Amino acid sequence: MSHKDLKEAFVSNLNGTSLLEISLGLSLAPLCLLCRGLLLVLYHLHCGKPLSSRKYSLLLDFLVLVSPLVFSCTVLSPVLFVVPAIIAAFCAGIFSKIYSQKRRETRVPFRQLVRDFQETCLDPEYIPAITVFRVYINVLTSISILAVDFPQYPRRYAKAETYGTGVMDFGVGAFIFGNALVCPEVRQKSNLTPSKFSSLARQFFSVWPLIFLGVGRLLCVKSIEYHEHTSEYGVHWNFFFTLAFVRLAASLLLAIFPKNKSWIVAINLAVLYQLILNSTSLKTFILHGSDGRDSRVGFLNANREGLLSLFGYLAIYMASVQVGLCLLKRRNSVKAWMKAVCFLLLTVLLLFLLLRVSQGYADPVSRRMANLSFCVWVLAHCLTFFVWLVVADLMLVFTKLLVKGARVPSCWNIVKSPHTSKKQETEAVPVGGEGICLISAINKNQLLFFLLGNVMTGAVNMLVDTIHSKTVFTLCILHLYMFFNCLIMYVLHIKNIVLKFW
C-alpha cells in the first residue's frame, strides 16, 4: 500500500464510541472554563487586582482551556472517566479556598449567599455560553482533524464508517447547531426585521466565502493527491459545501415558514427523510452506490453522501434555530436562567428517550446518511454541552459575588447584585467588557481559525509521518499546532482585526 492508501485506511471502517463516553468528554471543556475562572478570581483575591498581563493571560488560557483537551483525546483517553472528576475536585478545592477566606471577612451565612445569588441580575443582552459553545466546538474540531492522523488518538473517537457515534461525528453536527444559534433569523429584533426577501438575498451573498473555500479545498486536495476518506462526503463534496448549502436552504425555508415554527419543519424533514430511507432503495444507494458495488460514476453517485445528508443537516439547523430563539428570550436574573437550565435538562432527557426509540425502531445513528437518529443524537448532546456551559458560568457568577470586582473573561456581567449601592455596582462591574481572552479572540475570527487549522493540518501531514509518530513527538506537534493557531487569533484580537469582508 502507498502512504496515501495507508492514511486513508487509518481513518476508515471505524465504529465510534459510547454515548456515555461522549457525554463525559463534553464535561471537560466547561470544567476547564470553570477552573480558569476560579484561578482568576483567586489571583484577584490575593493580589487585589485582576491579571492584566497579556502574555500570562494567553499562557493561562492555553494551558487551562486548550491543553487538557489535547491530553484527554490522546494519552489520557484510556482514563477519560476519571479526568473530569480530577478537574472537578481541583475546582472544588479552589472554590473552598476562596469561600473560606471571604467567609472570615464577611460572616454572611451560606443560605443568605444563595438567596442573594438567585436574585442577582445579569446582562440580558449577552449570553456567554453561546459564544463559548461555538468557540469550543471550533477548538475541539481543530484538535481532532490533526490528532486523528496520529496513533495516539483513539480510533473510536474518529468518524464512524456507516453506523456509530464517534467524537468527530458529533463535531460535524455541532458545527451546524452552533451556526444556527447565531443566524440572522435568530438575532434580528422584531422591530428591525427587514423584508424576508432582502434578508434572503443577503444570505445568498454571505455564503460565497464558504463556497470559495470548498472549491479551494477540492482543488488543493486533488492537485497534491492528499489522502481523503471518500465515504465521508463523496469524491468532490466537502464540509464547506455542506455549511453553505444548508444555510441557503434554511434561509429559504425561514422566508416561507414562521421562524418560531422551525421545530415543526425540522421534525417533518427528519421524519420524512427517515421514512424515505427505510421504505425505498435510497439507503442502499447511499451506502453502496447505484450498482450496489460502491460505484462513483456520475456526479450524484460520486457525491451521494454529501448531497443526500443535506436533508438531515438541514433538519438539525432548523431545530437549532428554535433553540436559539428560546435561548435569546430576555432573562435578566440568575433565577430565570436556573429555570431555563431545568427546562433544557428535561428536553435533553426527552431527546435521549427519543434516540433510544429511534435507534430501536428506525435506524442506528449514521453521520454518513444524517438519518433521524443522528439528528436526535446531535441535538441531545449539543444541549447537554450547552447546559454544562451555563452551569459553569452560573458558578462563576456566584464566585464573583463573593469577591467584588473580580473579572472573569467570557463570563456573565453582573448588572445588579442584592444589597449593592449604585456606586459599588459601578466599581464592581468593569465597563466595556472583561478584557483580552483567548475565547473572545477566537470568536472574532472563527472562520479564519477553522481555515487555518485545516491548512496547518495539511502541512503537518505532508511533512510528518503521522501514523508512526511516537507519543512525546505527537503531543509536541499537537501543542505547537494549537498554540500557533491560538497565538495568531490572540494577536489579531489585540490589534482589533477582524478578517471578514462579506
Short mmCIF file of C-alpha atoms in Angstrom, two decimals:
data_model
loop_
_atom_site.label_atom_id
_atom_site.label_comp_id
_atom_site.label_asym_id
_atom_site.label_seq_id
_atom_site.Cartn_x
_atom_site.Cartn_y
_atom_site.Cartn_z
CA MET A 1 0.00 0.00 0.00
CA SER A 2 1.12 3.55 -0.76
CA HIS A 3 1.49 6.09 2.07
CA LYS A 4 -1.73 7.77 0.85
CA ASP A 5 -3.61 4.44 0.99
CA LEU A 6 -2.25 3.73 4.48
CA LYS A 7 -3.51 7.07 5.78
CA GLU A 8 -6.94 6.54 4.21
CA ALA A 9 -7.17 3.06 5.74
CA PHE A 10 -6.13 4.52 9.11
CA VAL A 11 -9.34 6.58 9.32
CA SER A 12 -11.69 4.11 7.60
CA ASN A 13 -14.01 1.28 8.75
CA LEU A 14 -14.46 2.57 12.32
CA ASN A 15 -17.48 2.19 14.63
CA GLY A 16 -17.36 5.10 17.09
CA THR A 17 -17.67 5.05 20.88
CA SER A 18 -20.41 5.03 23.53
CA LEU A 19 -22.87 7.82 24.31
CA LEU A 20 -21.62 7.85 27.91
CA GLU A 21 -18.01 8.48 26.91
CA ILE A 22 -19.03 11.36 24.66
CA SER A 23 -21.16 12.87 27.43
CA LEU A 24 -18.26 12.67 29.88
CA GLY A 25 -15.90 14.12 27.31
CA LEU A 26 -18.23 17.08 26.79
CA SER A 27 -17.98 17.93 30.50
CA LEU A 28 -14.24 18.63 30.17
CA ALA A 29 -14.48 21.98 28.39
CA PRO A 30 -16.96 23.51 30.91
CA LEU A 31 -14.81 22.24 33.78
CA CYS A 32 -11.72 23.81 32.19
CA LEU A 33 -13.65 27.06 31.78
CA LEU A 34 -14.70 26.94 35.44
CA CYS A 35 -11.14 26.17 36.53
CA ARG A 36 -9.73 29.14 34.58
CA GLY A 37 -12.36 31.47 36.09
CA LEU A 38 -11.72 30.30 39.64
CA LEU A 39 -7.97 30.73 39.22
CA LEU A 40 -8.50 34.32 38.03
CA VAL A 41 -10.79 35.06 40.99
CA LEU A 42 -8.24 33.53 43.39
CA TYR A 43 -5.48 35.67 41.85
CA HIS A 44 -7.65 38.78 42.30
CA LEU A 45 -8.37 37.79 45.90
CA HIS A 46 -4.67 37.50 46.78
CA CYS A 47 -3.25 40.35 44.67
CA GLY A 48 -6.16 42.78 44.92
CA LYS A 49 -6.27 43.32 41.16
CA PRO A 50 -7.13 41.30 38.03
CA LEU A 51 -4.50 39.58 35.91
CA SER A 52 -3.53 42.29 33.42
CA SER A 53 -0.53 40.79 31.62
CA ARG A 54 -1.49 39.76 28.08
CA LYS A 55 1.38 37.29 27.93
CA TYR A 56 0.38 35.49 31.11
CA SER A 57 -3.31 35.65 30.18
CA LEU A 58 -2.60 33.84 26.91
CA LEU A 59 -0.42 31.28 28.68
CA LEU A 60 -3.06 30.63 31.35
CA ASP A 61 -5.86 30.36 28.80
CA PHE A 62 -3.91 27.93 26.62
CA LEU A 63 -2.72 25.73 29.50
CA VAL A 64 -6.14 25.54 31.18
CA LEU A 65 -8.63 25.85 28.30
CA VAL A 66 -6.86 24.00 25.45
CA SER A 67 -4.04 21.77 26.69
CA PRO A 68 -6.24 19.47 28.86
CA LEU A 69 -8.38 18.72 25.80
CA VAL A 70 -5.30 17.71 23.79
CA PHE A 71 -4.19 15.33 26.56
CA SER A 72 -7.72 13.96 27.04
CA CYS A 73 -8.13 12.88 23.44
CA THR A 74 -4.66 11.28 23.29
CA VAL A 75 -2.67 9.89 26.24
CA LEU A 76 -5.43 10.34 28.83
CA SER A 77 -8.17 8.76 26.72
CA PRO A 78 -7.83 5.33 28.44
CA VAL A 79 -8.64 7.00 31.79
CA LEU A 80 -11.08 9.60 30.46
CA PHE A 81 -13.68 8.56 33.03
CA VAL A 82 -11.54 9.92 35.91
CA VAL A 83 -10.27 13.12 34.23
CA PRO A 84 -13.49 15.17 34.78
CA ALA A 85 -13.53 14.03 38.43
CA ILE A 86 -9.93 15.22 38.94
CA ILE A 87 -10.61 18.64 37.37
CA ALA A 88 -13.86 18.98 39.33
CA ALA A 89 -12.03 18.16 42.58
CA PHE A 90 -9.38 20.79 41.75
CA CYS A 91 -12.14 23.36 41.10
CA ALA A 92 -13.82 22.45 44.38
CA GLY A 93 -10.52 22.99 46.21
CA ILE A 94 -10.04 26.46 44.69
CA PHE A 95 -13.64 27.45 45.45
CA SER A 96 -13.31 26.19 49.03
CA LYS A 97 -10.22 28.35 49.50
CA ILE A 98 -11.99 31.44 48.10
CA TYR A 99 -15.15 30.85 50.13
CA SER A 100 -13.39 30.17 53.43
CA GLN A 101 -11.33 33.35 53.13
CA LYS A 102 -14.32 35.54 52.23
CA ARG A 103 -16.50 33.96 54.94
CA ARG A 104 -13.99 35.01 57.59
CA GLU A 105 -14.22 38.58 56.28
CA THR A 106 -17.99 38.95 55.71
CA ARG A 107 -19.50 36.30 58.02
CA VAL A 108 -22.60 36.05 55.78
CA PRO A 109 -24.48 32.70 56.11
CA PHE A 110 -24.28 30.42 53.07
CA ARG A 111 -28.08 30.31 52.82
CA GLN A 112 -28.18 34.09 52.53
CA LEU A 113 -25.50 33.99 49.84
CA VAL A 114 -27.61 31.54 47.83
CA ARG A 115 -30.71 33.76 48.13
CA ASP A 116 -28.70 36.81 47.02
CA PHE A 117 -27.25 34.78 44.16
CA GLN A 118 -30.70 33.83 42.86
CA GLU A 119 -31.81 37.48 42.92
CA THR A 120 -28.71 38.69 41.05
CA CYS A 121 -29.45 40.48 37.76
CA LEU A 122 -27.36 39.54 34.72
CA ASP A 123 -26.74 41.30 31.44
CA PRO A 124 -29.66 40.08 29.25
CA GLU A 125 -28.02 41.22 26.01
CA TYR A 126 -25.06 38.84 26.19
CA ILE A 127 -25.22 35.09 26.79
CA PRO A 128 -21.57 33.97 27.10
CA ALA A 129 -22.43 30.26 26.91
CA ILE A 130 -23.44 30.66 23.24
CA THR A 131 -20.08 32.24 22.37
CA VAL A 132 -18.15 29.67 24.40
CA PHE A 133 -20.12 26.81 22.80
CA ARG A 134 -19.22 27.94 19.28
CA VAL A 135 -15.59 28.60 20.16
CA TYR A 136 -15.08 25.28 21.91
CA ILE A 137 -16.64 23.31 19.05
CA ASN A 138 -14.13 25.06 16.79
CA VAL A 139 -11.25 24.27 19.16
CA LEU A 140 -12.25 20.60 19.57
CA THR A 141 -12.64 20.26 15.80
CA SER A 142 -9.22 21.81 15.18
CA ILE A 143 -7.60 19.40 17.63
CA SER A 144 -9.36 16.36 16.19
CA ILE A 145 -8.74 16.99 12.48
CA LEU A 146 -4.97 16.74 13.08
CA ALA A 147 -4.92 14.36 16.05
CA VAL A 148 -6.94 11.73 14.15
CA ASP A 149 -3.94 11.12 11.88
CA PHE A 150 -1.78 10.09 14.87
CA PRO A 151 -1.98 6.64 16.53
CA GLN A 152 -2.38 8.24 19.98
CA TYR A 153 -5.85 9.46 19.00
CA PRO A 154 -8.22 6.53 19.76
CA ARG A 155 -9.82 5.08 16.65
CA ARG A 156 -13.18 5.01 18.46
CA TYR A 157 -13.16 8.85 18.51
CA ALA A 158 -12.79 9.14 14.72
CA LYS A 159 -15.71 9.30 12.30
CA ALA A 160 -17.67 6.07 12.07
CA GLU A 161 -17.78 4.43 8.66
CA THR A 162 -21.53 3.78 8.42
CA TYR A 163 -23.16 3.48 11.85
CA GLY A 164 -21.81 4.66 15.18
CA THR A 165 -21.23 7.68 17.39
CA GLY A 166 -17.69 8.95 17.08
CA VAL A 167 -16.49 12.20 18.67
CA MET A 168 -15.77 13.63 15.22
CA ASP A 169 -19.25 12.63 14.04
CA PHE A 170 -20.67 14.79 16.81
CA GLY A 171 -18.38 17.67 15.87
CA VAL A 172 -19.85 17.87 12.38
CA GLY A 173 -23.41 18.18 13.67
CA ALA A 174 -22.37 20.56 16.47
CA PHE A 175 -20.91 22.93 13.87
CA ILE A 176 -24.33 23.13 12.21
CA PHE A 177 -26.01 23.62 15.61
CA GLY A 178 -23.62 26.42 16.59
CA ASN A 179 -24.09 28.28 13.30
CA ALA A 180 -27.88 28.16 13.63
CA LEU A 181 -27.81 29.59 17.18
CA VAL A 182 -26.50 32.92 15.88
CA CYS A 183 -28.02 33.01 12.39
CA PRO A 184 -29.58 36.35 11.31
CA GLU A 185 -33.12 35.00 11.67
CA VAL A 186 -32.46 34.32 15.36
CA ARG A 187 -30.59 37.54 16.14
CA GLN A 188 -32.90 40.01 14.36
CA LYS A 189 -35.05 42.20 16.57
CA SER A 190 -38.73 42.09 15.68
CA ASN A 191 -38.91 45.85 15.14
CA LEU A 192 -35.81 45.93 12.99
CA THR A 193 -36.54 42.90 10.81
CA PRO A 194 -36.13 43.68 7.07
CA SER A 195 -38.24 42.07 4.38
CA LYS A 196 -37.83 38.32 4.07
CA PHE A 197 -36.59 38.53 0.51
CA SER A 198 -33.93 41.17 1.19
CA SER A 199 -32.75 39.03 4.11
CA LEU A 200 -32.67 36.00 1.82
CA ALA A 201 -30.63 37.92 -0.75
CA ARG A 202 -28.08 38.83 1.92
CA GLN A 203 -27.82 35.18 2.93
CA PHE A 204 -27.08 34.18 -0.66
CA PHE A 205 -24.29 36.73 -0.74
CA SER A 206 -22.90 35.81 2.68
CA VAL A 207 -22.19 32.15 1.84
CA TRP A 208 -19.84 32.83 -1.07
CA PRO A 209 -16.73 32.53 1.17
CA LEU A 210 -17.81 29.00 2.16
CA ILE A 211 -18.33 28.00 -1.47
CA PHE A 212 -14.98 29.59 -2.37
CA LEU A 213 -13.24 27.69 0.45
CA GLY A 214 -14.98 24.47 -0.61
CA VAL A 215 -13.74 24.84 -4.18
CA GLY A 216 -10.27 25.79 -2.93
CA ARG A 217 -10.07 22.74 -0.69
CA LEU A 218 -11.26 20.49 -3.52
CA LEU A 219 -8.60 21.81 -5.92
CA CYS A 220 -5.82 21.57 -3.33
CA VAL A 221 -6.72 18.02 -2.26
CA LYS A 222 -6.91 16.76 -5.85
CA SER A 223 -3.80 18.58 -7.07
CA ILE A 224 -1.45 17.28 -4.34
CA GLU A 225 -3.17 13.87 -4.07
CA TYR A 226 -3.85 14.41 -0.37
CA HIS A 227 -5.41 11.46 1.44
CA GLU A 228 -9.19 11.66 1.83
CA HIS A 229 -11.96 9.46 3.20
CA THR A 230 -14.33 9.27 0.23
CA SER A 231 -17.30 7.84 2.14
CA GLU A 232 -17.45 10.96 4.39
CA TYR A 233 -18.92 13.31 1.78
CA GLY A 234 -18.02 11.85 -1.60
CA VAL A 235 -15.41 12.45 -4.27
CA HIS A 236 -15.88 16.22 -4.81
CA TRP A 237 -18.00 17.31 -1.85
CA ASN A 238 -16.67 18.62 1.47
CA PHE A 239 -17.96 20.19 4.69
CA PHE A 240 -17.61 23.77 3.42
CA PHE A 241 -20.18 22.98 0.71
CA THR A 242 -22.47 21.40 3.32
CA LEU A 243 -22.32 24.51 5.53
CA ALA A 244 -23.07 26.79 2.57
CA PHE A 245 -25.99 24.83 1.12
CA VAL A 246 -27.60 24.13 4.50
CA ARG A 247 -27.52 27.82 5.31
CA LEU A 248 -29.03 28.73 1.93
CA ALA A 249 -31.78 26.12 2.18
CA ALA A 250 -32.58 27.14 5.77
CA SER A 251 -32.83 30.82 4.77
CA LEU A 252 -35.27 29.85 2.04
CA LEU A 253 -37.40 27.80 4.44
CA LEU A 254 -37.35 30.57 7.06
CA ALA A 255 -38.51 33.03 4.41
CA ILE A 256 -41.52 30.78 3.75
CA PHE A 257 -42.39 29.48 7.23
CA PRO A 258 -42.54 31.45 10.51
CA LYS A 259 -39.24 31.10 12.35
CA ASN A 260 -40.99 30.25 15.62
CA LYS A 261 -42.37 27.14 13.87
CA SER A 262 -38.95 25.97 12.68
CA TRP A 263 -39.11 22.98 15.06
CA ILE A 264 -42.15 21.68 13.14
CA VAL A 265 -40.23 22.00 9.86
CA ALA A 266 -37.27 20.17 11.45
CA ILE A 267 -39.42 17.25 12.65
CA ASN A 268 -41.13 16.90 9.27
CA LEU A 269 -37.80 16.97 7.42
CA ALA A 270 -36.09 14.41 9.66
CA VAL A 271 -39.05 12.01 9.85
CA LEU A 272 -39.87 12.20 6.13
CA TYR A 273 -36.21 11.64 5.21
CA GLN A 274 -36.05 8.60 7.51
CA LEU A 275 -39.26 7.18 6.05
CA ILE A 276 -37.82 7.51 2.55
CA LEU A 277 -34.58 5.83 3.68
CA ASN A 278 -36.49 2.88 5.15
CA SER A 279 -39.18 2.47 2.51
CA THR A 280 -37.16 2.95 -0.70
CA SER A 281 -33.77 1.94 -2.05
CA LEU A 282 -32.25 5.30 -1.06
CA LYS A 283 -30.34 3.81 1.89
CA THR A 284 -28.79 1.14 -0.33
CA PHE A 285 -27.88 3.82 -2.87
CA ILE A 286 -26.09 5.94 -0.25
CA LEU A 287 -24.17 3.00 1.21
CA HIS A 288 -23.38 1.02 -1.93
CA GLY A 289 -23.98 3.20 -4.98
CA SER A 290 -26.36 2.76 -7.90
CA ASP A 291 -24.87 -0.60 -8.92
CA GLY A 292 -24.54 -1.99 -5.39
CA ARG A 293 -20.74 -2.16 -5.74
CA ASP A 294 -19.82 1.33 -4.46
CA SER A 295 -19.83 2.89 -7.92
CA ARG A 296 -18.68 6.53 -8.12
CA VAL A 297 -19.63 7.15 -11.75
CA GLY A 298 -21.60 10.36 -12.27
CA PHE A 299 -21.84 13.44 -10.02
CA LEU A 300 -24.73 12.17 -7.85
CA ASN A 301 -23.12 8.74 -7.43
CA ALA A 302 -19.74 10.26 -6.66
CA ASN A 303 -21.07 12.63 -4.00
CA ARG A 304 -24.15 10.80 -2.74
CA GLU A 305 -23.20 11.06 0.98
CA GLY A 306 -22.61 14.81 0.85
CA LEU A 307 -25.69 15.62 -1.24
CA LEU A 308 -28.27 13.41 0.48
CA SER A 309 -27.07 14.08 4.05
CA LEU A 310 -28.05 17.72 3.46
CA PHE A 311 -31.63 16.79 4.45
CA GLY A 312 -30.50 15.63 7.89
CA TYR A 313 -28.20 18.60 8.46
CA LEU A 314 -30.98 20.95 7.39
CA ALA A 315 -33.28 19.36 9.99
CA ILE A 316 -30.60 19.93 12.67
CA TYR A 317 -30.22 23.55 11.55
CA MET A 318 -33.97 24.25 11.68
CA ALA A 319 -34.29 22.65 15.13
CA SER A 320 -31.30 24.68 16.31
CA VAL A 321 -32.96 27.91 15.13
CA GLN A 322 -35.81 27.10 17.51
CA VAL A 323 -33.28 26.52 20.30
CA GLY A 324 -31.65 29.87 19.52
CA LEU A 325 -34.98 31.68 19.70
CA CYS A 326 -35.66 30.03 23.06
CA LEU A 327 -32.24 30.98 24.47
CA LEU A 328 -32.44 34.60 23.37
CA LYS A 329 -35.68 35.25 25.25
CA ARG A 330 -34.99 38.05 27.69
CA ARG A 331 -33.83 36.57 31.01
CA ASN A 332 -32.11 39.01 33.30
CA SER A 333 -31.74 37.08 36.56
CA VAL A 334 -29.96 34.01 37.86
CA LYS A 335 -33.30 32.51 38.94
CA ALA A 336 -34.66 32.81 35.38
CA TRP A 337 -31.61 31.04 33.98
CA MET A 338 -31.86 28.29 36.57
CA LYS A 339 -35.41 27.66 35.35
CA ALA A 340 -34.13 27.65 31.76
CA VAL A 341 -31.49 25.06 32.71
CA CYS A 342 -34.19 22.82 34.21
CA PHE A 343 -36.26 23.12 31.02
CA LEU A 344 -33.22 22.28 28.87
CA LEU A 345 -32.43 19.25 31.03
CA LEU A 346 -35.98 17.96 30.56
CA THR A 347 -35.60 18.49 26.80
CA VAL A 348 -32.31 16.56 26.83
CA LEU A 349 -33.96 13.69 28.72
CA LEU A 350 -36.80 13.61 26.19
CA LEU A 351 -34.34 13.61 23.27
CA PHE A 352 -32.34 10.71 24.72
CA LEU A 353 -35.56 8.73 25.17
CA LEU A 354 -36.49 9.55 21.57
CA LEU A 355 -32.99 8.48 20.47
CA ARG A 356 -33.47 5.10 22.12
CA VAL A 357 -36.79 4.62 20.31
CA SER A 358 -35.35 5.83 17.01
CA GLN A 359 -32.35 3.50 17.18
CA GLY A 360 -34.56 0.59 18.14
CA TYR A 361 -37.28 1.02 15.54
CA ALA A 362 -35.85 3.16 12.72
CA ASP A 363 -32.06 3.06 12.31
CA PRO A 364 -28.88 3.36 14.39
CA VAL A 365 -27.01 6.70 14.34
CA SER A 366 -25.36 7.32 10.97
CA ARG A 367 -23.47 10.51 10.17
CA ARG A 368 -22.93 9.21 6.65
CA MET A 369 -26.68 9.39 5.97
CA ALA A 370 -27.51 12.06 8.61
CA ASN A 371 -30.58 10.00 9.49
CA LEU A 372 -33.22 10.66 12.16
CA SER A 373 -31.17 9.05 14.94
CA PHE A 374 -28.17 11.18 14.02
CA CYS A 375 -30.25 14.37 14.17
CA VAL A 376 -31.72 13.49 17.58
CA TRP A 377 -28.30 12.44 18.92
CA VAL A 378 -26.61 15.68 17.82
CA LEU A 379 -29.35 17.85 19.33
CA ALA A 380 -29.30 15.89 22.61
CA HIS A 381 -25.55 16.19 23.07
CA CYS A 382 -25.40 19.81 21.90
CA LEU A 383 -27.98 20.78 24.50
CA THR A 384 -26.11 18.72 27.11
CA PHE A 385 -22.90 20.61 26.30
CA PHE A 386 -24.71 23.95 26.42
CA VAL A 387 -26.24 23.13 29.83
CA TRP A 388 -22.77 22.26 31.18
CA LEU A 389 -21.50 25.66 29.99
CA VAL A 390 -24.41 27.60 31.54
CA VAL A 391 -23.95 25.80 34.87
CA ALA A 392 -20.21 26.57 34.85
CA ASP A 393 -21.00 30.21 34.08
CA LEU A 394 -23.53 30.47 36.92
CA MET A 395 -20.98 29.02 39.33
CA LEU A 396 -18.52 31.72 38.27
CA VAL A 397 -21.18 34.38 38.82
CA PHE A 398 -21.63 33.06 42.37
CA THR A 399 -17.86 33.24 42.93
CA LYS A 400 -17.69 36.79 41.56
CA LEU A 401 -20.35 37.79 44.07
CA LEU A 402 -18.02 36.60 46.83
CA VAL A 403 -15.05 38.59 45.52
CA LYS A 404 -16.31 42.02 44.47
CA GLY A 405 -14.58 43.45 41.40
CA ALA A 406 -13.18 40.09 40.23
CA ARG A 407 -13.00 39.86 36.45
CA VAL A 408 -13.55 36.66 34.52
CA PRO A 409 -13.45 36.92 30.71
CA SER A 410 -16.31 35.36 28.72
CA CYS A 411 -18.49 35.21 31.82
CA TRP A 412 -21.80 36.93 32.55
CA ASN A 413 -21.64 40.58 33.57
CA ILE A 414 -23.44 41.22 36.85
CA VAL A 415 -25.77 44.15 36.22
CA LYS A 416 -27.09 44.36 39.75
CA SER A 417 -26.40 42.34 42.87
CA PRO A 418 -28.58 42.45 46.02
CA HIS A 419 -27.63 44.88 48.81
CA THR A 420 -25.28 46.78 46.50
CA SER A 421 -25.35 50.54 46.03
CA LYS A 422 -25.13 52.15 42.61
CA LYS A 423 -21.63 53.41 43.34
CA GLN A 424 -20.46 49.91 44.32
CA GLU A 425 -22.07 48.44 41.19
CA THR A 426 -20.14 50.86 39.01
CA GLU A 427 -16.92 49.94 40.75
CA ALA A 428 -17.58 46.19 40.78
CA VAL A 429 -18.61 45.77 37.16
CA PRO A 430 -15.97 46.78 34.62
CA VAL A 431 -17.37 48.91 31.84
CA GLY A 432 -16.66 47.89 28.25
CA GLY A 433 -16.11 44.18 28.63
CA GLU A 434 -13.81 41.86 30.56
CA GLY A 435 -10.56 42.42 28.67
CA ILE A 436 -8.48 40.22 26.42
CA CYS A 437 -9.03 36.46 26.47
CA LEU A 438 -8.47 33.52 24.13
CA ILE A 439 -12.20 32.72 23.81
CA SER A 440 -13.11 36.22 22.61
CA ALA A 441 -10.03 36.20 20.34
CA ILE A 442 -11.10 33.01 18.55
CA ASN A 443 -14.71 34.19 18.47
CA LYS A 444 -13.74 37.28 16.47
CA ASN A 445 -12.23 35.22 13.64
CA GLN A 446 -13.86 31.80 13.87
CA LEU A 447 -13.86 31.02 10.15
CA LEU A 448 -10.20 32.03 9.90
CA PHE A 449 -9.37 29.82 12.90
CA PHE A 450 -11.11 26.84 11.26
CA LEU A 451 -9.46 27.52 7.90
CA LEU A 452 -6.03 27.94 9.45
CA GLY A 453 -6.48 24.65 11.30
CA ASN A 454 -7.29 22.89 8.01
CA VAL A 455 -4.28 24.40 6.23
CA MET A 456 -1.89 23.57 9.09
CA THR A 457 -3.30 20.02 9.30
CA GLY A 458 -2.49 19.52 5.62
CA ALA A 459 1.02 20.95 6.08
CA VAL A 460 1.78 18.70 9.07
CA ASN A 461 0.55 15.62 7.20
CA MET A 462 2.79 16.38 4.24
CA LEU A 463 5.85 17.00 6.42
CA VAL A 464 5.41 14.33 9.10
CA ASP A 465 4.84 10.58 9.05
CA THR A 466 1.93 10.86 11.48
CA ILE A 467 0.96 7.17 11.50
CA HIS A 468 4.28 6.07 13.01
CA SER A 469 4.84 9.01 15.38
CA LYS A 470 5.88 8.46 18.99
CA THR A 471 3.78 9.78 21.89
CA VAL A 472 6.06 12.63 23.01
CA PHE A 473 6.52 13.82 19.43
CA THR A 474 2.74 13.69 18.83
CA LEU A 475 1.97 15.77 21.93
CA CYS A 476 4.62 18.34 20.97
CA ILE A 477 3.24 18.65 17.42
CA LEU A 478 -0.38 18.99 18.60
CA HIS A 479 0.50 21.60 21.22
CA LEU A 480 2.64 23.63 18.81
CA TYR A 481 -0.09 23.45 16.17
CA MET A 482 -2.81 24.62 18.56
CA PHE A 483 -0.63 27.27 20.23
CA PHE A 484 0.40 28.79 16.89
CA ASN A 485 -3.21 28.90 15.75
CA CYS A 486 -4.36 30.44 19.05
CA LEU A 487 -1.48 32.93 19.06
CA ILE A 488 -2.48 34.28 15.64
CA MET A 489 -6.08 34.76 16.84
CA TYR A 490 -4.80 36.43 20.02
CA VAL A 491 -2.60 38.90 18.14
CA LEU A 492 -5.44 39.76 15.74
CA HIS A 493 -7.73 40.32 18.72
CA ILE A 494 -5.25 42.64 20.45
CA LYS A 495 -4.94 44.68 17.26
CA ASN A 496 -8.75 44.58 16.86
CA ILE A 497 -8.51 43.00 13.39
CA VAL A 498 -11.50 41.04 12.11
CA LEU A 499 -10.79 39.34 8.79
CA LYS A 500 -14.33 39.40 7.47
CA PHE A 501 -15.31 41.44 4.43
CA TRP A 502 -18.56 39.81 3.24
#
